[in-house]
């Protein structure tokens, strides 16, 4: 029997790199994409292309756009503007309240349904925006929680959350992805969600810096 993994796939650079890593590790990939009312909804379309590229058995897209009703983030509330990159260590307004906890909870449920033993999430605690739910201690704690919360956890006790980019810089992630032939031309990162990437929001800046430091050219169009 082949081993299966659920990949939380946004259509961005990090989660797409996780697809490449999971494939290399011999997992049959079950990508899971959330439509959470994000301003950059465009990424859901890119996630579909990434899933098709990897010829996965199934690509699950779950509509949780009701997160917009909770609001509190520039990504889910159109009245809050997406700021330009500042390099500040404060948690920025693009933080979506408890997003990764919500995503991982749903991924754990899906992992149980498809019989996956691992969940991949593309968080990094190196070149990131200071989001609390990207920290390794959160991932550790959540692993314990989902094993307590699921039938799979009781039976096997070893549902794993894998965050292989956790200690990699953006440049190291990109280097790894290039080695794994990750289709970066299909990914999108811009928070503003326009036709072309803006090049100035947090997400664009970190991505562009990463490609530059990796000595590679970002294949996607910028404004
Ligand atoms: Zn941008």
mmCIF file of C-alpha atoms and ligand atoms in Angstrom:
data_model
loop_
_atom_site.group_PDB
_atom_site.id
_atom_site.type_symbol
_atom_site.label_atom_id
_atom_site.label_comp_id
_atom_site.label_asym_id
_atom_site.label_seq_id
_atom_site.Cartn_x
_atom_site.Cartn_y
_atom_site.Cartn_z
ATOM 1 C CA UNK A 1 0.000 0.000 0.000
ATOM 2 C CA UNK A 2 1.333 3.414 -0.883
ATOM 3 C CA UNK A 3 1.661 6.023 1.804
ATOM 4 C CA UNK A 4 -0.527 9.080 1.478
ATOM 5 C CA UNK A 5 -0.133 12.697 2.504
ATOM 6 C CA UNK A 6 -2.496 15.642 2.543
ATOM 7 C CA UNK A 7 -0.769 18.774 1.262
ATOM 8 C CA UNK A 8 -2.249 22.125 2.241
ATOM 9 C CA UNK A 9 -1.885 23.723 -1.185
ATOM 10 C CA UNK A 10 -2.552 27.431 -1.588
ATOM 11 C CA UNK A 11 -1.099 27.746 -5.073
ATOM 12 C CA UNK A 12 1.785 29.769 -3.656
ATOM 13 C CA UNK A 13 5.484 29.102 -3.757
ATOM 14 C CA UNK A 14 5.914 27.376 -0.388
ATOM 15 C CA UNK A 15 3.012 24.960 -0.558
ATOM 16 C CA UNK A 16 3.912 24.054 -4.135
ATOM 17 C CA UNK A 17 7.460 23.289 -2.975
ATOM 18 C CA UNK A 18 5.869 20.965 -0.403
ATOM 19 C CA UNK A 19 4.186 19.086 -3.279
ATOM 20 C CA UNK A 20 7.630 18.482 -4.790
ATOM 21 C CA UNK A 21 9.072 17.349 -1.447
ATOM 22 C CA UNK A 22 6.154 15.027 -0.659
ATOM 23 C CA UNK A 23 6.437 13.449 -4.089
ATOM 24 C CA UNK A 24 10.172 12.904 -3.618
ATOM 25 C CA UNK A 25 9.428 11.287 -0.235
ATOM 26 C CA UNK A 26 7.236 8.758 -2.032
ATOM 27 C CA UNK A 27 3.858 9.989 -0.883
ATOM 28 C CA UNK A 28 0.729 9.865 -2.977
ATOM 29 C CA UNK A 29 -0.380 13.483 -2.654
ATOM 30 C CA UNK A 30 -3.875 14.632 -1.731
ATOM 31 C CA UNK A 31 -3.729 18.411 -2.086
ATOM 32 C CA UNK A 32 -6.275 20.391 -0.098
ATOM 33 C CA UNK A 33 -7.011 23.985 -1.079
ATOM 34 C CA UNK A 34 -9.074 26.473 0.881
ATOM 35 C CA UNK A 35 -11.221 29.132 -0.655
ATOM 36 C CA UNK A 36 -11.387 31.293 2.455
ATOM 37 C CA UNK A 37 -12.676 34.454 0.884
ATOM 38 C CA UNK A 38 -9.126 35.597 0.249
ATOM 39 C CA UNK A 39 -8.627 38.738 -1.763
ATOM 40 C CA UNK A 40 -6.057 36.854 -3.878
ATOM 41 C CA UNK A 41 -8.603 34.232 -4.940
ATOM 42 C CA UNK A 42 -6.587 33.862 -8.112
ATOM 43 C CA UNK A 43 -4.354 31.485 -6.103
ATOM 44 C CA UNK A 44 -7.112 28.843 -6.066
ATOM 45 C CA UNK A 45 -6.919 28.703 -9.878
ATOM 46 C CA UNK A 46 -3.139 28.349 -9.681
ATOM 47 C CA UNK A 47 -3.513 25.565 -7.095
ATOM 48 C CA UNK A 48 -5.653 23.663 -9.625
ATOM 49 C CA UNK A 49 -2.872 23.952 -12.202
ATOM 50 C CA UNK A 50 -0.266 22.772 -9.697
ATOM 51 C CA UNK A 51 -2.432 19.791 -8.729
ATOM 52 C CA UNK A 52 -2.892 18.924 -12.410
ATOM 53 C CA UNK A 53 0.869 19.199 -12.977
ATOM 54 C CA UNK A 54 1.489 16.573 -10.283
ATOM 55 C CA UNK A 55 -1.283 14.312 -11.625
ATOM 56 C CA UNK A 56 -2.768 13.765 -8.180
ATOM 57 C CA UNK A 57 -5.604 11.270 -7.642
ATOM 58 C CA UNK A 58 -7.838 13.972 -6.196
ATOM 59 C CA UNK A 59 -7.683 17.730 -5.551
ATOM 60 C CA UNK A 60 -10.036 18.832 -2.812
ATOM 61 C CA UNK A 61 -11.101 22.482 -2.795
ATOM 62 C CA UNK A 62 -13.048 23.420 0.295
ATOM 63 C CA UNK A 63 -15.143 26.550 0.505
ATOM 64 C CA UNK A 64 -14.654 28.246 3.863
ATOM 65 C CA UNK A 65 -15.320 31.734 2.586
ATOM 66 C CA UNK A 66 -17.317 32.315 5.756
ATOM 67 C CA UNK A 67 -13.955 33.165 7.340
ATOM 68 C CA UNK A 68 -14.612 36.569 5.821
ATOM 69 C CA UNK A 69 -17.441 36.923 8.331
ATOM 70 C CA UNK A 70 -14.857 36.661 11.095
ATOM 71 C CA UNK A 71 -12.781 39.264 9.242
ATOM 72 C CA UNK A 72 -9.907 40.961 11.006
ATOM 73 C CA UNK A 73 -7.439 40.607 8.136
ATOM 74 C CA UNK A 74 -6.513 42.582 5.060
ATOM 75 C CA UNK A 75 -6.698 39.284 3.167
ATOM 76 C CA UNK A 76 -10.348 38.619 3.995
ATOM 77 C CA UNK A 77 -11.752 42.120 4.553
ATOM 78 C CA UNK A 78 -11.674 44.339 1.464
ATOM 79 C CA UNK A 79 -12.003 47.472 3.612
ATOM 80 C CA UNK A 80 -8.529 46.847 5.093
ATOM 81 C CA UNK A 81 -5.794 47.756 2.643
ATOM 82 C CA UNK A 82 -2.823 45.455 1.922
ATOM 83 C CA UNK A 83 0.287 47.380 3.009
ATOM 84 C CA UNK A 84 3.615 47.538 1.208
ATOM 85 C CA UNK A 85 6.503 45.562 2.672
ATOM 86 C CA UNK A 86 8.100 47.283 5.657
ATOM 87 C CA UNK A 87 10.320 44.563 7.179
ATOM 88 C CA UNK A 88 8.707 45.257 10.573
ATOM 89 C CA UNK A 89 8.667 42.488 13.191
ATOM 90 C CA UNK A 90 5.099 43.335 14.258
ATOM 91 C CA UNK A 91 2.322 40.949 13.183
ATOM 92 C CA UNK A 92 0.964 42.649 10.018
ATOM 93 C CA UNK A 93 -2.679 43.227 8.996
ATOM 94 C CA UNK A 94 -2.345 40.445 6.421
ATOM 95 C CA UNK A 95 -2.351 37.981 9.319
ATOM 96 C CA UNK A 96 -5.579 35.942 9.133
ATOM 97 C CA UNK A 97 -6.717 35.197 12.706
ATOM 98 C CA UNK A 98 -5.857 31.575 13.603
ATOM 99 C CA UNK A 99 -5.694 30.577 9.938
ATOM 100 C CA UNK A 100 -3.189 27.753 10.202
ATOM 101 C CA UNK A 101 -4.992 26.243 13.177
ATOM 102 C CA UNK A 102 -8.212 26.237 11.142
ATOM 103 C CA UNK A 103 -6.443 24.854 8.062
ATOM 104 C CA UNK A 104 -4.654 22.111 9.996
ATOM 105 C CA UNK A 105 -7.854 21.079 11.776
ATOM 106 C CA UNK A 106 -9.596 20.623 8.429
ATOM 107 C CA UNK A 107 -6.535 18.898 6.972
ATOM 108 C CA UNK A 108 -6.558 16.455 9.900
ATOM 109 C CA UNK A 109 -10.194 15.644 9.183
ATOM 110 C CA UNK A 110 -9.408 15.107 5.506
ATOM 111 C CA UNK A 111 -6.322 13.015 6.335
ATOM 112 C CA UNK A 112 -8.534 10.734 8.346
ATOM 113 C CA UNK A 113 -10.984 10.358 5.493
ATOM 114 C CA UNK A 114 -8.392 9.494 2.831
ATOM 115 C CA UNK A 115 -6.220 7.461 5.212
ATOM 116 C CA UNK A 116 -3.209 9.770 5.035
ATOM 117 C CA UNK A 117 -0.457 9.484 7.607
ATOM 118 C CA UNK A 118 1.018 12.935 7.077
ATOM 119 C CA UNK A 119 -0.044 16.523 6.496
ATOM 120 C CA UNK A 120 2.340 18.902 4.759
ATOM 121 C CA UNK A 121 2.217 22.607 5.487
ATOM 122 C CA UNK A 122 4.571 25.116 3.889
ATOM 123 C CA UNK A 123 5.208 27.361 6.864
ATOM 124 C CA UNK A 124 8.607 28.896 7.506
ATOM 125 C CA UNK A 125 9.873 30.664 10.575
ATOM 126 C CA UNK A 126 12.830 32.236 8.768
ATOM 127 C CA UNK A 127 11.731 34.596 5.977
ATOM 128 C CA UNK A 128 8.190 35.152 7.075
ATOM 129 C CA UNK A 129 5.833 37.880 8.138
ATOM 130 C CA UNK A 130 5.888 37.250 11.881
ATOM 131 C CA UNK A 131 2.695 35.190 11.912
ATOM 132 C CA UNK A 132 2.404 33.306 15.242
ATOM 133 C CA UNK A 133 0.908 30.242 13.570
ATOM 134 C CA UNK A 134 4.058 29.673 11.508
ATOM 135 C CA UNK A 135 6.232 28.941 14.548
ATOM 136 C CA UNK A 136 7.647 25.412 15.117
ATOM 137 C CA UNK A 137 6.201 25.318 18.651
ATOM 138 C CA UNK A 138 2.729 25.782 17.177
ATOM 139 C CA UNK A 139 3.283 22.914 14.721
ATOM 140 C CA UNK A 140 4.488 20.645 17.556
ATOM 141 C CA UNK A 141 1.536 21.526 19.736
ATOM 142 C CA UNK A 142 -0.932 21.057 16.888
ATOM 143 C CA UNK A 143 0.524 17.611 16.111
ATOM 144 C CA UNK A 144 -0.208 16.559 19.666
ATOM 145 C CA UNK A 145 -3.696 18.030 19.467
ATOM 146 C CA UNK A 146 -4.730 16.336 16.226
ATOM 147 C CA UNK A 147 -3.519 12.974 17.541
ATOM 148 C CA UNK A 148 -5.727 13.481 20.585
ATOM 149 C CA UNK A 149 -8.652 14.682 18.500
ATOM 150 C CA UNK A 150 -8.907 12.043 15.758
ATOM 151 C CA UNK A 151 -9.763 8.400 15.461
ATOM 152 C CA UNK A 152 -6.615 7.964 13.372
ATOM 153 C CA UNK A 153 -4.696 9.404 16.302
ATOM 154 C CA UNK A 154 -6.181 6.892 18.746
ATOM 155 C CA UNK A 155 -5.626 3.922 16.444
ATOM 156 C CA UNK A 156 -2.147 4.746 15.198
ATOM 157 C CA UNK A 157 -1.188 7.764 17.248
ATOM 158 C CA UNK A 158 1.145 8.954 14.581
ATOM 159 C CA UNK A 159 -0.560 11.436 12.321
ATOM 160 C CA UNK A 160 2.361 13.669 11.392
ATOM 161 C CA UNK A 161 2.451 17.339 10.491
ATOM 162 C CA UNK A 162 5.453 17.923 8.270
ATOM 163 C CA UNK A 163 6.752 21.455 7.875
ATOM 164 C CA UNK A 164 9.884 20.824 5.807
ATOM 165 C CA UNK A 165 10.462 24.523 5.060
ATOM 166 C CA UNK A 166 10.312 25.519 8.691
ATOM 167 C CA UNK A 167 14.013 26.251 9.028
ATOM 168 C CA UNK A 168 14.735 27.224 5.432
ATOM 169 C CA UNK A 169 15.144 30.749 4.159
ATOM 170 C CA UNK A 170 13.089 31.714 1.118
ATOM 171 C CA UNK A 171 16.231 31.383 -1.025
ATOM 172 C CA UNK A 172 16.926 27.872 0.313
ATOM 173 C CA UNK A 173 13.300 26.880 -0.333
ATOM 174 C CA UNK A 174 13.555 28.110 -3.924
ATOM 175 C CA UNK A 175 16.892 26.353 -4.434
ATOM 176 C CA UNK A 176 15.391 23.109 -3.174
ATOM 177 C CA UNK A 177 12.329 23.599 -5.366
ATOM 178 C CA UNK A 178 14.427 24.200 -8.459
ATOM 179 C CA UNK A 179 16.340 20.970 -7.745
ATOM 180 C CA UNK A 180 12.975 19.168 -7.500
ATOM 181 C CA UNK A 181 11.638 20.753 -10.721
ATOM 182 C CA UNK A 182 8.827 22.488 -8.848
ATOM 183 C CA UNK A 183 6.640 24.355 -11.390
ATOM 184 C CA UNK A 184 7.095 27.874 -9.981
ATOM 185 C CA UNK A 185 5.691 29.354 -13.188
ATOM 186 C CA UNK A 186 2.277 28.033 -12.065
ATOM 187 C CA UNK A 187 2.421 29.631 -8.612
ATOM 188 C CA UNK A 188 1.278 33.004 -7.349
ATOM 189 C CA UNK A 189 2.177 34.824 -4.156
ATOM 190 C CA UNK A 190 0.833 38.381 -4.371
ATOM 191 C CA UNK A 191 -1.574 39.373 -1.599
ATOM 192 C CA UNK A 192 -3.189 41.994 -3.798
ATOM 193 C CA UNK A 193 -4.429 39.365 -6.218
ATOM 194 C CA UNK A 194 -4.160 41.375 -9.434
ATOM 195 C CA UNK A 195 -3.569 39.921 -12.889
ATOM 196 C CA UNK A 196 0.191 40.479 -12.427
ATOM 197 C CA UNK A 197 1.972 40.430 -9.061
ATOM 198 C CA UNK A 198 2.423 43.878 -7.481
ATOM 199 C CA UNK A 199 6.038 43.350 -6.433
ATOM 200 C CA UNK A 200 5.680 45.519 -3.321
ATOM 201 C CA UNK A 201 3.523 43.654 -0.771
ATOM 202 C CA UNK A 202 5.167 41.490 1.932
ATOM 203 C CA UNK A 203 4.592 38.305 0.035
ATOM 204 C CA UNK A 204 5.937 39.612 -3.306
ATOM 205 C CA UNK A 205 8.980 41.156 -1.605
ATOM 206 C CA UNK A 206 9.952 37.976 0.231
ATOM 207 C CA UNK A 207 9.502 35.988 -2.966
ATOM 208 C CA UNK A 208 11.546 38.368 -5.121
ATOM 209 C CA UNK A 209 14.334 38.565 -2.533
ATOM 210 C CA UNK A 210 14.348 34.773 -2.345
ATOM 211 C CA UNK A 211 14.771 34.332 -6.093
ATOM 212 C CA UNK A 212 17.481 36.969 -6.164
ATOM 213 C CA UNK A 213 19.418 35.354 -3.305
ATOM 214 C CA UNK A 214 19.018 31.942 -4.948
ATOM 215 C CA UNK A 215 20.513 33.415 -8.120
ATOM 216 C CA UNK A 216 17.420 32.494 -10.119
ATOM 217 C CA UNK A 217 14.789 34.369 -12.096
ATOM 218 C CA UNK A 218 11.201 34.398 -10.906
ATOM 219 C CA UNK A 219 9.193 33.060 -13.882
ATOM 220 C CA UNK A 220 5.926 34.886 -13.057
ATOM 221 C CA UNK A 221 4.944 38.333 -14.412
ATOM 222 C CA UNK A 222 5.150 41.487 -12.257
ATOM 223 C CA UNK A 223 3.511 44.830 -12.788
HETATM 224 ZN ZN1 LIG B 1 2.171 41.649 -4.178
#
